[in-house]
mmCIF file of C-alpha atoms in Angstrom:
data_model
loop_
_atom_site.group_PDB
_atom_site.id
_atom_site.type_symbol
_atom_site.label_atom_id
_atom_site.label_comp_id
_atom_site.label_asym_id
_atom_site.label_seq_id
_atom_site.Cartn_x
_atom_site.Cartn_y
_atom_site.Cartn_z
ATOM 1 C CA MET Z 21 7.928 272.009 69.245
ATOM 2 C CA LEU Z 22 9.986 271.013 66.009
ATOM 3 C CA VAL Z 23 11.255 274.283 64.129
ATOM 4 C CA PRO Z 24 10.197 274.681 60.717
ATOM 5 C CA SER Z 25 12.641 274.967 57.734
ATOM 6 C CA ALA Z 26 10.845 277.177 55.395
ATOM 7 C CA ALA Z 27 13.373 276.289 52.574
ATOM 8 C CA PRO Z 28 14.294 272.656 53.036
ATOM 9 C CA GLU Z 29 17.060 271.089 50.704
ATOM 10 C CA VAL Z 30 14.993 267.891 50.907
ATOM 11 C CA SER Z 31 12.041 266.570 48.899
ATOM 12 C CA LEU Z 32 10.063 263.452 50.258
ATOM 13 C CA ARG Z 33 11.969 261.520 47.453
ATOM 14 C CA ASP Z 34 15.020 262.080 49.726
ATOM 15 C CA VAL Z 35 13.596 261.051 52.838
ATOM 16 C CA THR Z 36 14.054 257.217 53.740
ATOM 17 C CA LEU Z 37 12.807 256.025 57.213
ATOM 18 C CA ALA Z 38 15.086 253.083 57.825
ATOM 19 C CA THR Z 39 15.979 252.430 61.335
ATOM 20 C CA PRO Z 40 18.499 250.292 63.494
ATOM 21 C CA PHE Z 41 17.643 248.270 66.453
ATOM 22 C CA LEU Z 42 19.180 246.102 68.595
ATOM 23 C CA GLY Z 43 21.372 244.644 65.664
ATOM 24 C CA HIS Z 44 18.249 244.597 63.094
ATOM 25 C CA GLU Z 45 17.254 246.867 60.502
ATOM 26 C CA LEU Z 46 13.862 248.272 60.552
ATOM 27 C CA ALA Z 47 11.896 250.189 57.652
ATOM 28 C CA ALA Z 48 10.746 252.320 59.911
ATOM 29 C CA PRO Z 49 10.937 253.899 63.262
ATOM 30 C CA LEU Z 50 7.850 252.426 64.411
ATOM 31 C CA VAL Z 51 6.778 249.623 66.405
ATOM 32 C CA ILE Z 52 3.539 248.241 66.986
ATOM 33 C CA THR Z 53 3.340 247.721 71.113
ATOM 34 C CA GLY Z 54 2.698 244.566 72.678
ATOM 35 C CA MET Z 55 -0.812 244.956 73.413
ATOM 36 C CA THR Z 56 -3.042 241.847 73.206
ATOM 37 C CA GLY Z 57 -3.012 237.570 73.315
ATOM 38 C CA GLY Z 58 -4.330 235.002 75.661
ATOM 39 C CA HIS Z 59 -8.138 235.507 74.357
ATOM 40 C CA ALA Z 60 -9.973 234.096 70.854
ATOM 41 C CA ASP Z 61 -10.358 237.484 69.669
ATOM 42 C CA ALA Z 62 -6.391 238.111 69.912
ATOM 43 C CA LEU Z 63 -5.916 235.393 67.559
ATOM 44 C CA VAL Z 64 -7.012 237.227 64.490
ATOM 45 C CA ILE Z 65 -5.954 240.499 65.650
ATOM 46 C CA ASN Z 66 -2.483 239.298 66.242
ATOM 47 C CA ARG Z 67 -2.204 237.888 62.973
ATOM 48 C CA ARG Z 68 -3.560 241.157 61.257
ATOM 49 C CA LEU Z 69 -0.765 242.917 63.194
ATOM 50 C CA GLY Z 70 1.807 239.845 61.818
ATOM 51 C CA GLU Z 71 0.892 240.671 58.839
ATOM 52 C CA LEU Z 72 1.025 244.656 59.074
ATOM 53 C CA ALA Z 73 4.639 244.300 60.385
ATOM 54 C CA GLN Z 74 5.431 241.838 57.961
ATOM 55 C CA ARG Z 75 4.493 244.215 54.845
ATOM 56 C CA LEU Z 76 6.374 247.186 56.460
ATOM 57 C CA GLN Z 77 9.207 245.668 58.310
ATOM 58 C CA ILE Z 78 8.847 246.870 61.130
ATOM 59 C CA ALA Z 79 9.022 245.634 64.597
ATOM 60 C CA VAL Z 80 5.795 244.238 66.448
ATOM 61 C CA GLY Z 81 5.132 243.400 70.344
ATOM 62 C CA VAL Z 82 2.614 240.874 71.748
ATOM 63 C CA GLY Z 83 0.471 241.092 75.036
ATOM 64 C CA SER Z 84 1.871 239.231 78.214
ATOM 65 C CA GLN Z 85 2.257 235.897 77.859
ATOM 66 C CA ARG Z 86 1.897 235.134 81.406
ATOM 67 C CA ALA Z 87 -1.732 234.010 80.442
ATOM 68 C CA ALA Z 88 -0.287 231.437 78.137
ATOM 69 C CA LEU Z 89 2.135 230.080 80.713
ATOM 70 C CA VAL Z 90 -0.802 229.244 83.080
ATOM 71 C CA ASP Z 91 -2.336 227.587 80.181
ATOM 72 C CA PRO Z 92 -0.214 226.358 77.410
ATOM 73 C CA SER Z 93 -3.319 225.784 75.110
ATOM 74 C CA LEU Z 94 -3.255 229.832 74.732
ATOM 75 C CA ALA Z 95 0.094 229.976 72.814
ATOM 76 C CA ASP Z 96 -1.384 230.402 69.588
ATOM 77 C CA THR Z 97 -2.950 233.468 69.931
ATOM 78 C CA TYR Z 98 0.647 235.120 70.618
ATOM 79 C CA ALA Z 99 2.317 232.675 67.783
ATOM 80 C CA ALA Z 100 0.122 233.780 65.204
ATOM 81 C CA VAL Z 101 2.097 237.268 65.233
ATOM 82 C CA ARG Z 102 5.553 235.194 64.111
ATOM 83 C CA LYS Z 103 3.717 232.984 61.735
ATOM 84 C CA GLU Z 104 2.421 236.017 59.757
ATOM 85 C CA ALA Z 105 5.493 237.835 60.285
ATOM 86 C CA PRO Z 106 8.410 235.386 59.547
ATOM 87 C CA ASP Z 107 10.510 238.409 58.813
ATOM 88 C CA ALA Z 108 9.971 240.910 60.861
ATOM 89 C CA VAL Z 109 11.371 241.859 64.338
ATOM 90 C CA VAL Z 110 9.182 240.204 67.279
ATOM 91 C CA ILE Z 111 9.194 241.287 70.880
ATOM 92 C CA ALA Z 112 8.196 238.842 73.905
ATOM 93 C CA ASN Z 113 6.706 240.005 76.458
ATOM 94 C CA LEU Z 114 6.569 239.346 80.176
ATOM 95 C CA GLY Z 115 5.869 241.124 83.414
ATOM 96 C CA ALA Z 116 8.387 242.835 85.969
ATOM 97 C CA SER Z 117 5.839 241.578 89.086
ATOM 98 C CA GLN Z 118 5.828 237.762 87.456
ATOM 99 C CA LEU Z 119 9.851 238.104 87.939
ATOM 100 C CA VAL Z 120 9.305 238.133 92.170
ATOM 101 C CA ALA Z 121 7.507 236.106 94.585
ATOM 102 C CA GLN Z 122 4.510 237.196 95.146
ATOM 103 C CA GLY Z 123 3.375 235.641 98.451
ATOM 104 C CA GLU Z 124 3.286 231.994 98.167
ATOM 105 C CA VAL Z 125 3.319 232.518 93.893
ATOM 106 C CA PRO Z 126 6.793 231.473 92.881
ATOM 107 C CA PRO Z 127 8.739 233.747 90.397
ATOM 108 C CA PHE Z 128 9.047 232.521 86.740
ATOM 109 C CA GLY Z 129 12.769 232.096 85.876
ATOM 110 C CA PRO Z 130 15.205 230.894 83.118
ATOM 111 C CA THR Z 131 12.588 228.249 81.639
ATOM 112 C CA GLU Z 132 9.537 230.681 81.634
ATOM 113 C CA LEU Z 133 11.470 233.578 80.266
ATOM 114 C CA ASN Z 134 13.067 231.339 77.118
ATOM 115 C CA GLN Z 135 9.499 229.623 76.802
ATOM 116 C CA VAL Z 136 7.837 233.258 76.040
ATOM 117 C CA VAL Z 137 10.779 234.132 73.917
ATOM 118 C CA GLU Z 138 10.628 230.390 71.839
ATOM 119 C CA MET Z 139 7.050 230.727 71.509
ATOM 120 C CA VAL Z 140 7.032 233.934 69.353
ATOM 121 C CA GLY Z 141 10.349 233.269 67.640
ATOM 122 C CA ALA Z 142 10.704 236.888 69.603
ATOM 123 C CA GLN Z 143 14.686 238.813 68.423
ATOM 124 C CA VAL Z 144 13.664 240.883 71.723
ATOM 125 C CA LEU Z 145 12.117 240.058 75.110
ATOM 126 C CA ALA Z 146 10.075 242.691 76.859
ATOM 127 C CA ILE Z 147 9.896 242.704 80.758
ATOM 128 C CA HIS Z 148 7.231 245.420 81.432
ATOM 129 C CA LEU Z 149 6.695 247.680 84.398
ATOM 130 C CA ASN Z 150 3.252 248.823 85.903
ATOM 131 C CA VAL Z 151 3.524 248.581 89.286
ATOM 132 C CA VAL Z 152 0.431 251.721 89.746
ATOM 133 C CA GLU Z 153 -1.351 249.379 87.492
ATOM 134 C CA GLU Z 154 -0.788 246.625 90.139
ATOM 135 C CA LEU Z 155 -1.210 248.461 93.585
ATOM 136 C CA ILE Z 156 -5.298 249.315 92.054
ATOM 137 C CA GLN Z 157 -5.838 246.139 90.443
ATOM 138 C CA PRO Z 158 -8.276 244.208 92.850
ATOM 139 C CA GLU Z 159 -6.462 240.916 92.046
ATOM 140 C CA GLY Z 160 -2.865 243.044 91.211
ATOM 141 C CA ASP Z 161 0.845 241.820 92.371
ATOM 142 C CA ARG Z 162 1.572 244.209 95.560
ATOM 143 C CA ILE Z 163 5.583 242.727 96.132
ATOM 144 C CA THR Z 164 7.449 245.323 94.204
ATOM 145 C CA ASP Z 165 10.797 245.361 95.523
ATOM 146 C CA GLY Z 166 13.606 243.362 93.936
ATOM 147 C CA TYR Z 167 12.646 244.604 90.265
ATOM 148 C CA ILE Z 168 15.821 245.037 89.643
ATOM 149 C CA ASP Z 169 17.654 242.630 90.446
ATOM 150 C CA ALA Z 170 15.287 240.243 89.372
ATOM 151 C CA ILE Z 171 15.776 242.185 85.888
ATOM 152 C CA ALA Z 172 19.228 241.712 85.914
ATOM 153 C CA ALA Z 173 18.874 237.926 86.607
ATOM 154 C CA ALA Z 174 16.567 238.089 83.024
ATOM 155 C CA VAL Z 175 19.134 239.717 81.103
ATOM 156 C CA SER Z 176 21.553 236.862 81.991
ATOM 157 C CA ALA Z 177 19.116 234.422 81.687
ATOM 158 C CA ALA Z 178 17.522 235.317 78.025
ATOM 159 C CA SER Z 179 18.430 234.146 75.219
ATOM 160 C CA VAL Z 180 18.005 237.816 73.071
ATOM 161 C CA PRO Z 181 18.073 241.350 74.296
ATOM 162 C CA VAL Z 182 16.290 242.410 76.970
ATOM 163 C CA MET Z 183 14.266 245.801 76.474
ATOM 164 C CA VAL Z 184 12.083 247.486 79.898
ATOM 165 C CA LYS Z 185 9.077 249.439 79.005
ATOM 166 C CA GLU Z 186 6.860 251.115 80.683
ATOM 167 C CA THR Z 187 3.136 250.828 80.247
ATOM 168 C CA GLY Z 188 2.058 254.938 80.931
ATOM 169 C CA ALA Z 189 3.405 256.094 84.013
ATOM 170 C CA GLY Z 190 6.543 256.553 82.278
ATOM 171 C CA MET Z 191 10.106 255.470 83.117
ATOM 172 C CA ASP Z 192 12.293 258.033 85.160
ATOM 173 C CA ARG Z 193 16.002 259.343 85.090
ATOM 174 C CA GLY Z 194 17.558 256.992 87.623
ATOM 175 C CA THR Z 195 15.065 254.130 86.900
ATOM 176 C CA ALA Z 196 16.668 253.514 83.477
ATOM 177 C CA GLU Z 197 20.288 254.305 84.640
ATOM 178 C CA ARG Z 198 19.467 251.229 87.118
ATOM 179 C CA LEU Z 199 18.527 249.296 84.229
ATOM 180 C CA VAL Z 200 21.122 249.817 82.185
ATOM 181 C CA ALA Z 201 23.750 248.958 84.714
ATOM 182 C CA ALA Z 202 21.519 245.475 84.863
ATOM 183 C CA GLY Z 203 22.004 245.186 81.168
ATOM 184 C CA VAL Z 204 19.321 246.250 79.706
ATOM 185 C CA ALA Z 205 19.935 247.260 75.798
ATOM 186 C CA ALA Z 206 16.742 248.981 75.239
ATOM 187 C CA ILE Z 207 14.310 251.463 77.196
ATOM 188 C CA ASP Z 208 10.405 251.820 76.244
ATOM 189 C CA ALA Z 209 9.794 255.490 78.288
ATOM 190 C CA GLY Z 210 5.595 254.424 78.218
ATOM 191 C CA GLY Z 211 4.577 257.794 79.130
ATOM 192 C CA LEU Z 212 1.329 259.018 80.626
ATOM 193 C CA GLY Z 213 -0.729 260.041 77.416
ATOM 194 C CA GLY Z 214 -1.942 257.204 75.653
ATOM 195 C CA THR Z 215 -3.929 253.845 77.134
ATOM 196 C CA ASN Z 216 -4.718 254.688 81.191
ATOM 197 C CA PHE Z 217 -4.354 251.526 82.857
ATOM 198 C CA ALA Z 218 -4.583 253.210 86.176
ATOM 199 C CA ARG Z 219 -8.394 253.895 84.992
ATOM 200 C CA VAL Z 220 -9.142 250.555 83.262
ATOM 201 C CA GLU Z 221 -8.490 248.826 86.659
ATOM 202 C CA THR Z 222 -10.315 251.549 88.402
ATOM 203 C CA LYS Z 223 -13.021 250.935 86.575
ATOM 204 C CA ARG Z 224 -12.470 246.965 87.668
ATOM 205 C CA ALA Z 225 -12.299 247.897 90.781
ATOM 206 C CA VAL Z 226 -15.686 249.853 91.086
ATOM 207 C CA ASP Z 227 -17.291 247.042 88.628
ATOM 208 C CA ALA Z 228 -15.882 244.194 91.199
ATOM 209 C CA GLY Z 229 -17.165 246.358 94.532
ATOM 210 C CA GLU Z 230 -13.536 247.144 95.659
ATOM 211 C CA VAL Z 231 -13.986 250.289 97.263
ATOM 212 C CA ARG Z 232 -10.597 250.980 98.475
ATOM 213 C CA ARG Z 233 -9.297 250.010 95.126
ATOM 214 C CA ALA Z 234 -11.870 252.558 93.539
ATOM 215 C CA GLN Z 235 -10.548 255.134 95.713
ATOM 216 C CA LEU Z 236 -6.836 254.579 95.082
ATOM 217 C CA GLY Z 237 -7.476 254.808 91.206
ATOM 218 C CA GLU Z 238 -9.724 257.669 91.648
ATOM 219 C CA THR Z 239 -6.540 259.182 93.640
ATOM 220 C CA PHE Z 240 -3.577 258.013 91.268
ATOM 221 C CA GLY Z 241 -5.694 257.877 87.845
ATOM 222 C CA GLU Z 242 -3.076 260.341 86.724
ATOM 223 C CA TRP Z 243 0.272 259.558 88.045
ATOM 224 C CA GLY Z 244 3.334 259.091 86.083
ATOM 225 C CA ILE Z 245 5.718 261.352 83.902
ATOM 226 C CA PRO Z 246 4.071 262.654 80.467
ATOM 227 C CA THR Z 247 5.587 260.941 77.289
ATOM 228 C CA ALA Z 248 7.946 264.058 76.437
ATOM 229 C CA ALA Z 249 9.096 264.503 80.010
ATOM 230 C CA ALA Z 250 9.958 260.797 80.170
ATOM 231 C CA ILE Z 251 11.624 260.779 76.548
ATOM 232 C CA LEU Z 252 14.112 263.912 78.440
ATOM 233 C CA GLU Z 253 14.511 261.773 81.265
ATOM 234 C CA VAL Z 254 15.468 258.319 79.836
ATOM 235 C CA ARG Z 255 17.396 259.863 76.376
ATOM 236 C CA ASP Z 256 20.779 260.095 77.752
ATOM 237 C CA ALA Z 257 20.705 256.330 79.056
ATOM 238 C CA GLY Z 258 23.667 255.161 76.221
ATOM 239 C CA VAL Z 259 20.745 252.878 74.961
ATOM 240 C CA PRO Z 260 18.039 252.816 72.454
ATOM 241 C CA VAL Z 261 14.859 254.805 73.450
ATOM 242 C CA VAL Z 262 11.145 253.859 72.195
ATOM 243 C CA ALA Z 263 8.691 256.405 72.925
ATOM 244 C CA THR Z 264 5.108 255.104 73.880
ATOM 245 C CA GLY Z 265 2.154 256.837 74.934
ATOM 246 C CA GLY Z 266 -0.467 258.762 73.555
ATOM 247 C CA VAL Z 267 1.656 258.770 70.073
ATOM 248 C CA ARG Z 268 -1.001 259.181 67.619
ATOM 249 C CA SER Z 269 0.153 260.725 64.579
ATOM 250 C CA GLY Z 270 3.648 260.784 62.469
ATOM 251 C CA LEU Z 271 4.538 264.104 63.622
ATOM 252 C CA HIS Z 272 4.054 263.424 67.131
ATOM 253 C CA ALA Z 273 6.690 260.514 66.336
ATOM 254 C CA ALA Z 274 8.869 263.453 64.537
ATOM 255 C CA LYS Z 275 8.219 265.045 67.644
ATOM 256 C CA ALA Z 276 9.498 262.175 70.022
ATOM 257 C CA ILE Z 277 12.241 261.482 67.951
ATOM 258 C CA ALA Z 278 13.702 264.803 67.870
ATOM 259 C CA LEU Z 279 13.398 264.569 71.536
ATOM 260 C CA GLY Z 280 15.717 262.055 72.169
ATOM 261 C CA ALA Z 281 13.626 258.999 71.254
ATOM 262 C CA ASP Z 282 15.181 256.322 68.869
ATOM 263 C CA LEU Z 283 12.057 254.780 67.297
ATOM 264 C CA VAL Z 284 8.112 255.149 68.837
ATOM 265 C CA GLY Z 285 5.513 252.378 69.386
ATOM 266 C CA LEU Z 286 2.265 252.360 68.271
ATOM 267 C CA GLY Z 287 -0.329 250.561 70.452
ATOM 268 C CA ARG Z 288 -4.401 251.616 70.266
ATOM 269 C CA PRO Z 289 -4.862 253.221 67.000
ATOM 270 C CA MET Z 290 -3.394 249.784 66.007
ATOM 271 C CA LEU Z 291 -5.413 247.963 67.774
ATOM 272 C CA ILE Z 292 -8.834 249.630 66.656
ATOM 273 C CA ALA Z 293 -7.517 249.685 63.173
ATOM 274 C CA ALA Z 294 -6.709 245.880 63.683
ATOM 275 C CA VAL Z 295 -10.320 245.189 65.207
ATOM 276 C CA GLU Z 296 -11.657 247.143 62.537
ATOM 277 C CA GLY Z 297 -10.503 244.785 59.703
ATOM 278 C CA GLY Z 298 -10.471 245.534 56.209
ATOM 279 C CA SER Z 299 -7.794 247.748 54.763
ATOM 280 C CA GLN Z 300 -8.000 249.825 58.089
ATOM 281 C CA LEU Z 301 -5.019 248.926 59.444
ATOM 282 C CA GLN Z 302 -2.665 249.066 56.686
ATOM 283 C CA ASP Z 303 -4.499 252.881 55.863
ATOM 284 C CA ALA Z 304 -3.814 254.001 59.671
ATOM 285 C CA ALA Z 305 0.144 252.578 59.281
ATOM 286 C CA ASP Z 306 0.212 254.383 55.353
ATOM 287 C CA LEU Z 307 -1.055 257.508 57.199
ATOM 288 C CA PHE Z 308 1.434 257.975 60.209
ATOM 289 C CA LEU Z 309 4.248 257.164 57.614
ATOM 290 C CA ASP Z 310 3.288 259.669 55.368
ATOM 291 C CA GLU Z 311 3.175 262.313 58.226
ATOM 292 C CA LEU Z 312 6.459 261.361 59.412
ATOM 293 C CA ARG Z 313 7.918 262.291 56.080
ATOM 294 C CA THR Z 314 5.535 265.410 55.554
ATOM 295 C CA ALA Z 315 7.163 266.307 58.853
ATOM 296 C CA MET Z 316 10.991 265.174 58.040
ATOM 297 C CA VAL Z 317 10.903 267.695 54.987
ATOM 298 C CA LEU Z 318 8.977 270.495 56.449
ATOM 299 C CA THR Z 319 12.440 270.717 59.070
ATOM 300 C CA GLY Z 320 15.012 269.486 56.582
ATOM 301 C CA CYS Z 321 15.853 265.846 57.276
ATOM 302 C CA ALA Z 322 16.506 263.154 54.825
ATOM 303 C CA THR Z 323 16.839 260.503 57.431
ATOM 304 C CA VAL Z 324 15.950 259.997 61.364
ATOM 305 C CA ALA Z 325 18.979 260.096 62.565
ATOM 306 C CA GLU Z 326 19.096 263.693 60.854
ATOM 307 C CA LEU Z 327 15.303 264.365 62.402
ATOM 308 C CA LYS Z 328 17.148 263.241 66.177
ATOM 309 C CA THR Z 329 19.427 266.562 65.649
ATOM 310 C CA ALA Z 330 16.569 268.947 64.092
ATOM 311 C CA ARG Z 331 15.879 271.890 66.276
ATOM 312 C CA THR Z 332 13.481 271.664 68.835
ATOM 313 C CA VAL Z 333 11.382 274.433 71.445
ATOM 314 C CA LEU Z 334 10.131 273.651 74.873
ATOM 315 C CA CYS Z 335 7.342 275.368 76.000
ATOM 316 C CA GLY Z 336 5.379 275.701 79.033
ATOM 317 C CA LEU Z 337 5.381 271.961 81.300
ATOM 318 C CA LEU Z 338 8.016 270.316 78.908
ATOM 319 C CA ARG Z 339 10.397 273.169 79.403
ATOM 320 C CA ASP Z 340 9.923 273.381 83.210
ATOM 321 C CA TRP Z 341 10.303 269.391 83.556
ATOM 322 C CA ASN Z 342 13.600 269.963 81.287
ATOM 323 C CA ASP Z 343 14.721 272.910 83.493
ATOM 324 C CA ALA Z 344 14.081 271.369 86.770
ATOM 325 C CA MET Z 345 15.876 267.955 86.118
ATOM 326 C CA PRO Z 346 19.522 267.470 87.644
ATOM 327 C CA PRO Z 347 22.785 268.140 85.535
ATOM 328 C CA ARG Z 348 24.139 265.305 85.293
#
């Protein structure tokens, strides 16, 4: 938990949320995480997310662009973000499983990597890890060795910095260290606690009559590192850390930053608001930022850098996890 300051020497008028990220200045430590693209409904949703990122001058990602590499007619559903956010930081997205050969299916190489970057005019390329999801998914990619070497090759080939993101199972310290050694510029901890793609694939397996996959999903449906613990795992990796996975309020964001994150990622809440349309998306973002500013005043922090040094107390599972981590 964050330790309150009963008499903070900071007022709301003093608080600034400006945050650097990979050579860019964001107006707030917020990333709208990559969630959607590749189908007709995504066009409108990505337009709305792009508009919000432009207004707030925050970072915004798109969902996996694999679909548009297979069917180029889908590219506009992703490019909609950049069209509406000409000045925002946009993050392209491709899966690590597509960077290694999957049986007779060849891996994507430098050409495809730069195609997804150009498709959305990205300043950052995210490569996502989703091993547990792929193992449960009826049509999942099951060859998972060679990821680190493939990501290192992607770092060399990509025209922009590469961020590696977990998608709900959490990033561990050892993997983060190997990724940084491979040249990765940022880590998204992507912890357990938000949208559970293992559970999503379990339901798909049930619906498809894939009994064994459904059974695997029941066993591993809660597999992973909780988001707060994942921050502890990767916070000393030496690169910017994005905390995603169950961040639902500005107070959650403040706690994540105090634990060691540099930015936070919002996924499902933004997606739901974007689907609803109207003022819902802007209202959700404004509330989130107001909550973050309020948490900063209540802890006596005028800047995000100060929030990173705010006093925290670890309790319960998080304290046990921290105590069990081996020393560096």
